[in-house]
Amino acid sequence: MINYKDLGLVNTREMFAKAMKGHYAIPAYNFNNMEQLQAIIQACCETSSPVILQVSSGARKYANQTLLRYMAQGAVEYAKELTGGKGIPICLHLDHGDTFELCKSCIEYGFSSVMIDGSHHSYEENVELTRKVVEYAHKYDVSVEGELGVLAGVEDEVSAEEHTYTQPGEVQDFVGKTGVDSLAISIGTSHGAFKFKPGQNPKIRLDILAEIEKRLPGFPIVLHGSSSVPQDLVKIINEHGGKLKDAIGIGEDQLREAAKSAVCKINIDSDGRLAMTAAIRKEFDEKPAEFDPRKYLGPAREMLKQLYMRKNKDVLGSAGHAED
Ligand code: G3H
Ligand code: 13P
Ligand code: ZN
C-alpha cells in the first residue's frame, strides 16, 4: 500500500472547496506520455494553477499504470524545480474507473482520487457500486467522483447515440446514499472532437446545471467532455494533410460560465490531442527530412503547453490560484 500523501500528491477536497469559493474550476488534463505530462506541468507552473492529472483506462493500457504513477510522482518534484521549491497542488486521478477492483488497485498504488463511473448501470447498481468505492477510498482519504446521467458519444468503450441528461431530482438521493465527494453530470457535453453535427445548436444545458446546484448547494460538480475543438488547430491539421471534417466542440464562453458556478473540475483531453497533432503534422509536412522524434515531439509539447496556459487563464480561471 502506497499512500499518495507520501508522494506529495493531494486529493481534490481542498482544491474543490477553494475553486467553489473563488468561482473557478480545476483543470483535469489527461496524460499518456512524458511530453503531455511536461506540457501540463509547465503550463500549470507558469500560470500558477492547481492541476488534476488524469489517467484513463486507455492510458493504462498504452503506457502502463506503474510508469504513469512514477511519472506523476516525478511531476511533483519537477513542479518544485520549476517554481523555486514551492510546487503546485497536484492530484493524481483515475478517469472513468469502471470496477471496484480497478479503483482499489489505483488507491493502493498511490492515486489520490478516483472516478467510479457507474453511469451505464441501473440507478440502484450505480448507487451500490459507488457507495462501495467511497467506503474503501475514504479509509485512505482518497476522494471519489461519481457520475449520474450518460454523455452522448463514446465513453468507456460504450457508445451512446443520445445524451441522457442528469435528472436533478436524483442528485440529492445519489450523493446522500453514496457519500461521493463530487458528481459528474450530463448536460450536453460529450467526449471526443465531434460533439455536435453541423446545423445543431452547440449549447450545453446550463439550466439543468442551475437546477442541480439548487438541490446540492456548495457541492462540487464535474464536467466531462469539455474540449472546445479550437478551429485554428483543426485548420492547421487539415492544411497539412489531415481530414477532420465537422469537428465541433463546446464554446469556451459556456465553459467559463460553468466554471463560475458549482462546476469545480473540467475535463479536457481531445483539445490536447488536436494541439499535438497540429504541431506534428506541420513539422512532418514542412521538414520531411527530419527524423529525430525530439524535433516533432518538442513543438507538439510546446503547442500543448500554450493551449493549456490559455485554458487556465481564459476558460477555467484557475490561473493564479496555486497558492490560495
Ligand atoms: O474520457 C475519455 C478520455 O479522453 C480518455 O480517453 O480512454 O482514449 O484515453 P482514452
Ligand atoms: P474531451 O474528449 O472533450 O476532451 O473530454 C475528456 C474527458 O472527459 C476525460 O474524462
Ligand atoms: Zn470523461
Tab-separated table of C-alpha atoms and ligand atoms in Angstrom:
chain	number	residue	atom	x	y	z
A	1	MET	CA	0.000	0.000	0.000
A	2	ILE	CA	1.454	3.349	-1.056
A	3	ASN	CA	-0.278	6.422	0.310
A	4	TYR	CA	-0.435	9.348	-2.080
A	5	LYS	CA	0.428	11.748	0.728
A	6	ASP	CA	3.917	10.230	0.880
A	7	LEU	CA	4.323	11.096	-2.805
A	8	GLY	CA	3.464	14.771	-2.320
A	9	LEU	CA	0.099	14.459	-4.095
A	10	VAL	CA	-3.186	15.894	-2.811
A	11	ASN	CA	-6.810	14.756	-3.046
A	12	THR	CA	-9.491	17.015	-4.540
A	13	ARG	CA	-11.281	18.073	-1.364
A	14	GLU	CA	-9.390	21.263	-0.582
A	15	MET	CA	-8.895	22.082	-4.272
A	16	PHE	CA	-12.644	21.988	-4.867
A	17	ALA	CA	-13.505	23.978	-1.733
A	18	LYS	CA	-11.175	26.747	-2.920
A	19	ALA	CA	-12.402	26.573	-6.506
A	20	MET	CA	-16.009	26.862	-5.331
A	21	LYS	CA	-15.188	29.894	-3.199
A	22	GLY	CA	-13.084	31.525	-5.933
A	23	HIS	CA	-15.561	30.812	-8.785
A	24	TYR	CA	-13.109	28.928	-10.970
A	25	ALA	CA	-12.605	25.265	-11.989
A	26	ILE	CA	-9.597	22.970	-11.617
A	27	PRO	CA	-8.202	21.737	-14.949
A	28	ALA	CA	-8.305	17.945	-15.302
A	29	TYR	CA	-5.914	17.086	-18.118
A	30	ASN	CA	-5.294	13.526	-19.339
A	31	PHE	CA	-1.769	12.264	-19.888
A	32	ASN	CA	-0.359	9.173	-21.601
A	33	ASN	CA	3.276	10.084	-22.173
A	34	MET	CA	6.157	12.244	-20.990
A	35	GLU	CA	5.604	15.133	-23.389
A	36	GLN	CA	1.969	15.561	-22.349
A	37	LEU	CA	2.937	15.471	-18.681
A	38	GLN	CA	5.746	18.001	-19.179
A	39	ALA	CA	3.421	20.349	-21.056
A	40	ILE	CA	0.718	20.111	-18.356
A	41	ILE	CA	3.150	20.741	-15.502
A	42	GLN	CA	4.951	23.559	-17.312
A	43	ALA	CA	1.650	25.235	-18.211
A	44	CYS	CA	0.290	24.936	-14.667
A	45	CYS	CA	3.536	26.129	-13.042
A	46	GLU	CA	3.815	29.111	-15.392
A	47	THR	CA	0.197	30.103	-14.740
A	48	SER	CA	0.388	29.126	-11.063
A	49	SER	CA	-2.597	26.773	-11.280
A	50	PRO	CA	-3.510	23.658	-9.298
A	51	VAL	CA	-3.996	20.624	-11.545
A	52	ILE	CA	-5.612	17.192	-11.725
A	53	LEU	CA	-3.597	14.669	-13.746
A	54	GLN	CA	-5.975	12.108	-15.213
A	55	VAL	CA	-5.181	8.520	-16.138
A	56	SER	CA	-7.773	6.735	-18.270
A	57	SER	CA	-8.087	3.005	-18.952
A	58	GLY	CA	-6.698	3.747	-22.412
A	59	ALA	CA	-3.674	5.437	-20.848
A	60	ARG	CA	-3.076	2.488	-18.538
A	61	LYS	CA	-3.152	0.114	-21.484
A	62	TYR	CA	-0.918	2.350	-23.593
A	63	ALA	CA	1.711	3.401	-21.077
A	64	ASN	CA	1.413	1.046	-18.065
A	65	GLN	CA	-0.058	2.083	-14.715
A	66	THR	CA	3.257	1.698	-12.865
A	67	LEU	CA	5.109	4.001	-15.206
A	68	LEU	CA	2.319	6.581	-15.124
A	69	ARG	CA	2.280	6.623	-11.316
A	70	TYR	CA	6.054	7.154	-11.157
A	71	MET	CA	5.745	9.887	-13.757
A	72	ALA	CA	3.138	11.671	-11.628
A	73	GLN	CA	5.406	11.289	-8.613
A	74	GLY	CA	8.224	12.791	-10.691
A	75	ALA	CA	5.899	15.612	-11.704
A	76	VAL	CA	5.637	16.724	-8.064
A	77	GLU	CA	9.420	17.187	-7.961
A	78	TYR	CA	9.510	18.685	-11.445
A	79	ALA	CA	6.913	21.304	-10.430
A	80	LYS	CA	9.055	22.249	-7.428
A	81	GLU	CA	12.055	22.698	-9.709
A	82	LEU	CA	10.052	24.974	-11.975
A	83	THR	CA	8.687	27.116	-9.142
A	84	GLY	CA	11.761	27.673	-6.991
A	85	GLY	CA	10.824	24.939	-4.494
A	86	LYS	CA	7.179	25.919	-3.882
A	87	GLY	CA	5.462	23.428	-6.199
A	88	ILE	CA	1.760	23.430	-7.135
A	89	PRO	CA	-1.114	21.269	-5.837
A	90	ILE	CA	-1.170	18.083	-7.969
A	91	CYS	CA	-3.861	15.403	-7.768
A	92	LEU	CA	-3.471	12.012	-9.489
A	93	HIS	CA	-6.920	10.861	-10.577
A	94	LEU	CA	-8.290	7.689	-12.153
A	95	ASP	CA	-10.501	8.778	-15.061
A	96	HIS	CA	-13.608	6.633	-15.752
A	97	GLY	CA	-12.831	3.779	-13.380
A	98	ASP	CA	-15.384	1.073	-14.135
A	99	THR	CA	-14.938	-1.514	-11.380
A	100	PHE	CA	-14.369	-1.569	-7.632
A	101	GLU	CA	-11.207	-3.652	-8.174
A	102	LEU	CA	-9.664	-1.072	-10.519
A	103	CYS	CA	-10.394	1.784	-8.113
A	104	LYS	CA	-8.964	-0.250	-5.226
A	105	SER	CA	-5.776	-1.041	-7.124
A	106	CYS	CA	-5.243	2.637	-8.016
A	107	ILE	CA	-5.861	3.698	-4.402
A	108	GLU	CA	-3.331	1.108	-3.203
A	109	TYR	CA	-0.893	2.320	-5.787
A	110	GLY	CA	-0.821	5.984	-4.787
A	111	PHE	CA	-3.667	7.674	-6.668
A	112	SER	CA	-5.194	10.494	-4.620
A	113	SER	CA	-8.599	10.491	-6.329
A	114	VAL	CA	-10.698	8.040	-8.340
A	115	MET	CA	-13.750	8.215	-10.523
A	116	ILE	CA	-16.176	5.329	-10.363
A	117	ASP	CA	-18.314	5.633	-13.444
A	118	GLY	CA	-21.429	3.596	-12.824
A	119	SER	CA	-23.497	5.696	-15.195
A	120	HIS	CA	-24.082	2.813	-17.619
A	121	HIS	CA	-25.657	0.691	-14.880
A	122	SER	CA	-29.149	0.997	-13.435
A	123	TYR	CA	-29.573	3.736	-10.821
A	124	GLU	CA	-29.602	1.201	-7.976
A	125	GLU	CA	-26.478	-0.595	-9.240
A	126	ASN	CA	-24.711	2.727	-9.719
A	127	VAL	CA	-25.527	3.698	-6.106
A	128	GLU	CA	-24.298	0.346	-4.773
A	129	LEU	CA	-21.037	0.303	-6.760
A	130	THR	CA	-20.253	3.944	-5.991
A	131	ARG	CA	-21.016	3.511	-2.288
A	132	LYS	CA	-18.628	0.541	-2.104
A	133	VAL	CA	-15.789	2.524	-3.726
A	134	VAL	CA	-16.403	5.514	-1.436
A	135	GLU	CA	-16.321	3.297	1.648
A	136	TYR	CA	-12.911	1.919	0.647
A	137	ALA	CA	-11.418	5.181	-0.675
A	138	HIS	CA	-12.340	7.248	2.359
A	139	LYS	CA	-10.360	4.935	4.638
A	140	TYR	CA	-7.279	6.342	2.910
A	141	ASP	CA	-8.574	9.908	2.460
A	142	VAL	CA	-8.840	9.400	-1.293
A	143	SER	CA	-11.600	11.448	-2.927
A	144	VAL	CA	-14.249	9.873	-5.185
A	145	GLU	CA	-16.108	11.230	-8.214
A	146	GLY	CA	-19.375	9.550	-9.220
A	147	GLU	CA	-21.489	10.064	-12.319
A	148	LEU	CA	-25.208	10.406	-12.965
A	149	GLY	CA	-26.558	10.641	-16.486
A	150	VAL	CA	-24.903	9.408	-19.685
A	151	LEU	CA	-22.907	11.562	-22.093
A	152	ALA	CA	-23.522	11.012	-25.791
A	153	GLY	CA	-20.576	9.661	-27.780
A	154	VAL	CA	-18.078	7.007	-26.782
A	155	GLU	CA	-17.441	6.631	-23.072
A	156	ASP	CA	-15.596	3.648	-21.587
A	157	GLU	CA	-15.778	1.973	-24.977
A	158	VAL	CA	-19.588	2.113	-24.661
A	159	SER	CA	-21.244	4.281	-27.254
A	160	ALA	CA	-24.459	6.259	-26.672
A	161	GLU	CA	-26.302	7.997	-29.533
A	162	GLU	CA	-28.192	10.463	-27.364
A	163	HIS	CA	-27.444	12.326	-24.149
A	164	THR	CA	-29.265	11.054	-21.103
A	165	TYR	CA	-29.287	14.286	-19.156
A	166	THR	CA	-28.768	14.057	-15.411
A	167	GLN	CA	-32.113	14.245	-13.646
A	168	PRO	CA	-31.899	16.952	-10.973
A	169	GLY	CA	-34.466	15.013	-8.943
A	170	GLU	CA	-31.955	12.178	-8.396
A	171	VAL	CA	-28.835	14.051	-7.321
A	172	GLN	CA	-29.572	14.554	-3.621
A	173	ASP	CA	-30.511	10.916	-3.150
A	174	PHE	CA	-27.386	9.750	-5.043
A	175	VAL	CA	-24.964	11.939	-3.119
A	176	GLY	CA	-26.658	11.143	0.199
A	177	LYS	CA	-26.606	7.376	-0.338
A	178	THR	CA	-23.099	7.107	-1.811
A	179	GLY	CA	-21.096	9.767	0.056
A	180	VAL	CA	-19.247	10.840	-3.109
A	181	ASP	CA	-17.044	13.937	-2.970
A	182	SER	CA	-18.023	15.230	-6.412
A	183	LEU	CA	-20.543	14.434	-9.111
A	184	ALA	CA	-20.034	14.293	-12.882
A	185	ILE	CA	-23.213	15.295	-14.703
A	186	SER	CA	-24.526	15.066	-18.232
A	187	ILE	CA	-25.751	18.417	-19.577
A	188	GLY	CA	-24.839	18.167	-23.247
A	189	THR	CA	-21.047	17.853	-23.256
A	190	SER	CA	-19.626	14.705	-24.856
A	191	HIS	CA	-16.278	13.034	-25.400
A	192	GLY	CA	-14.148	13.493	-28.499
A	193	ALA	CA	-13.798	16.125	-31.238
A	194	PHE	CA	-17.213	15.666	-32.881
A	195	LYS	CA	-19.622	16.826	-30.204
A	196	PHE	CA	-22.204	18.472	-32.445
A	197	LYS	CA	-23.324	17.995	-36.024
A	198	PRO	CA	-23.252	20.977	-38.393
A	199	GLY	CA	-26.506	22.884	-38.028
A	200	GLN	CA	-27.032	21.720	-34.434
A	201	ASN	CA	-27.125	24.295	-31.665
A	202	PRO	CA	-23.817	23.749	-29.819
A	203	LYS	CA	-25.190	24.683	-26.418
A	204	ILE	CA	-24.920	22.956	-23.059
A	205	ARG	CA	-27.869	22.877	-20.637
A	206	LEU	CA	-26.815	25.439	-18.065
A	207	ASP	CA	-30.436	25.411	-16.874
A	208	ILE	CA	-30.051	21.778	-15.706
A	209	LEU	CA	-26.773	22.723	-14.010
A	210	ALA	CA	-28.541	25.556	-12.155
A	211	GLU	CA	-31.296	23.177	-11.075
A	212	ILE	CA	-28.705	20.667	-9.770
A	213	GLU	CA	-26.867	23.431	-7.936
A	214	LYS	CA	-30.101	24.442	-6.222
A	215	ARG	CA	-30.569	20.910	-4.917
A	216	LEU	CA	-26.945	20.432	-3.880
A	217	PRO	CA	-25.776	23.850	-2.710
A	218	GLY	CA	-21.980	24.110	-2.450
A	219	PHE	CA	-21.395	20.587	-3.810
A	220	PRO	CA	-18.593	20.124	-6.418
A	221	ILE	CA	-19.826	19.316	-9.901
A	222	VAL	CA	-17.648	17.874	-12.691
A	223	LEU	CA	-17.941	18.328	-16.443
A	224	HIS	CA	-16.536	15.639	-18.718
A	225	GLY	CA	-16.232	16.020	-22.477
A	226	SER	CA	-15.305	19.686	-22.218
A	227	SER	CA	-12.959	20.150	-25.153
A	228	SER	CA	-13.781	23.154	-27.304
A	229	VAL	CA	-12.146	21.845	-30.502
A	230	PRO	CA	-10.309	25.091	-31.379
A	231	GLN	CA	-10.882	25.728	-35.057
A	232	ASP	CA	-7.383	27.179	-35.573
A	233	LEU	CA	-5.964	23.777	-34.609
A	234	VAL	CA	-8.405	21.904	-36.863
A	235	LYS	CA	-7.330	24.230	-39.684
A	236	ILE	CA	-3.611	23.513	-39.190
A	237	ILE	CA	-4.320	19.773	-39.136
A	238	ASN	CA	-6.387	19.912	-42.333
A	239	GLU	CA	-3.897	22.199	-44.094
A	240	HIS	CA	-1.175	19.641	-43.512
A	241	GLY	CA	-2.859	16.504	-44.774
A	242	GLY	CA	-5.399	15.854	-42.004
A	243	LYS	CA	-9.029	15.050	-42.628
A	244	LEU	CA	-11.059	16.324	-39.698
A	245	LYS	CA	-14.433	17.161	-41.108
A	246	ASP	CA	-17.086	18.876	-38.988
A	247	ALA	CA	-15.115	18.767	-35.749
A	248	ILE	CA	-17.146	20.895	-33.306
A	249	GLY	CA	-16.764	21.376	-29.536
A	250	ILE	CA	-18.205	23.280	-26.574
A	251	GLY	CA	-17.878	27.067	-26.741
A	252	GLU	CA	-15.260	28.353	-24.321
A	253	ASP	CA	-17.640	31.110	-23.170
A	254	GLN	CA	-20.105	28.473	-21.950
A	255	LEU	CA	-17.366	26.657	-20.049
A	256	ARG	CA	-16.193	29.906	-18.477
A	257	GLU	CA	-19.768	30.489	-17.325
A	258	ALA	CA	-19.983	26.950	-15.901
A	259	ALA	CA	-16.628	27.347	-14.126
A	260	LYS	CA	-18.032	30.314	-12.173
A	261	SER	CA	-20.781	28.085	-10.762
A	262	ALA	CA	-20.562	24.835	-8.783
A	263	VAL	CA	-18.504	23.243	-11.571
A	264	CYS	CA	-15.140	22.670	-9.869
A	265	LYS	CA	-13.472	20.265	-12.337
A	266	ILE	CA	-13.412	20.464	-16.126
A	267	ASN	CA	-12.046	17.512	-18.110
A	268	ILE	CA	-10.073	18.238	-21.266
A	269	ASP	CA	-8.271	15.663	-23.374
A	270	SER	CA	-9.282	15.948	-27.043
A	271	ASP	CA	-8.116	19.577	-27.382
A	272	GLY	CA	-4.675	18.495	-26.249
A	273	ARG	CA	-4.667	15.714	-28.845
A	274	LEU	CA	-5.569	18.249	-31.525
A	275	ALA	CA	-2.763	20.602	-30.437
A	276	MET	CA	-0.119	17.881	-30.588
A	277	THR	CA	-1.406	16.525	-33.893
A	278	ALA	CA	-1.424	20.015	-35.429
A	279	ALA	CA	2.206	20.613	-34.458
A	280	ILE	CA	3.383	17.167	-35.582
A	281	ARG	CA	1.574	17.344	-38.943
A	282	LYS	CA	3.068	20.790	-39.574
A	283	GLU	CA	6.602	19.614	-38.748
A	284	PHE	CA	6.283	16.488	-40.897
A	285	ASP	CA	4.908	18.499	-43.786
A	286	GLU	CA	7.440	21.330	-43.617
A	287	LYS	CA	10.526	19.266	-42.705
A	288	PRO	CA	10.160	15.905	-44.469
A	289	ALA	CA	13.836	15.043	-43.985
A	290	GLU	CA	13.634	15.305	-40.193
A	291	PHE	CA	13.600	12.005	-38.307
A	292	ASP	CA	14.618	12.848	-34.737
A	293	PRO	CA	11.440	12.422	-32.598
A	294	ARG	CA	12.530	15.322	-30.403
A	295	LYS	CA	12.238	17.615	-33.414
A	296	TYR	CA	8.492	16.995	-33.718
A	297	LEU	CA	7.556	15.997	-30.179
A	298	GLY	CA	9.241	19.187	-28.914
A	299	PRO	CA	6.984	21.519	-30.973
A	300	ALA	CA	3.983	19.304	-30.068
A	301	ARG	CA	4.784	19.717	-26.381
A	302	GLU	CA	5.119	23.488	-26.808
A	303	MET	CA	1.800	23.758	-28.657
A	304	LEU	CA	0.112	21.778	-25.872
A	305	LYS	CA	1.676	23.948	-23.180
A	306	GLN	CA	0.493	27.162	-24.857
A	307	LEU	CA	-3.032	25.749	-25.212
A	308	TYR	CA	-3.247	24.731	-21.553
A	309	MET	CA	-1.832	28.055	-20.342
A	310	ARG	CA	-4.598	29.784	-22.249
A	311	LYS	CA	-7.248	27.401	-20.876
A	312	ASN	CA	-6.106	28.044	-17.298
A	313	LYS	CA	-6.207	31.805	-17.803
A	314	ASP	CA	-9.248	32.328	-20.032
A	315	VAL	CA	-11.530	29.315	-19.645
A	316	LEU	CA	-11.115	27.666	-16.242
A	317	GLY	CA	-9.990	30.763	-14.381
A	318	SER	CA	-7.593	28.625	-12.315
A	319	ALA	CA	-4.502	30.704	-13.153
A	320	GLY	CA	-3.006	32.396	-10.094
A	321	HIS	CA	-4.737	30.036	-7.637
A	322	ALA	CA	-1.938	27.539	-6.853
A	323	GLU	CA	-1.258	29.260	-3.554
A	324	ASP	CA	-4.836	30.013	-2.458
B	1	G3H	O1	-12.796	10.093	-21.278
B	1	G3H	C1	-12.071	9.916	-22.236
B	1	G3H	C2	-10.676	10.430	-22.232
B	1	G3H	O2	-10.492	11.338	-23.285
B	1	G3H	C3	-9.684	9.306	-22.278
B	1	G3H	O3	-9.712	8.633	-23.494
B	1	G3H	O4	-9.568	6.173	-22.980
B	1	G3H	O5	-8.839	7.122	-25.207
B	1	G3H	O6	-7.503	7.536	-23.156
B	1	G3H	P1	-8.856	7.274	-23.736
B	2	13P	P1	-12.894	15.626	-24.200
B	2	13P	O1	-12.918	14.471	-25.140
B	2	13P	O2	-13.970	16.611	-24.535
B	2	13P	O3	-11.560	16.275	-24.121
B	2	13P	O4	-13.244	15.059	-22.738
B	2	13P	C1	-12.272	14.456	-21.934
B	2	13P	C2	-12.834	13.762	-20.742
B	2	13P	O5	-13.978	13.918	-20.370
B	2	13P	C3	-11.954	12.864	-19.987
B	2	13P	O6	-12.618	12.175	-18.982
B	3	ZN	ZN	-14.671	11.747	-19.450
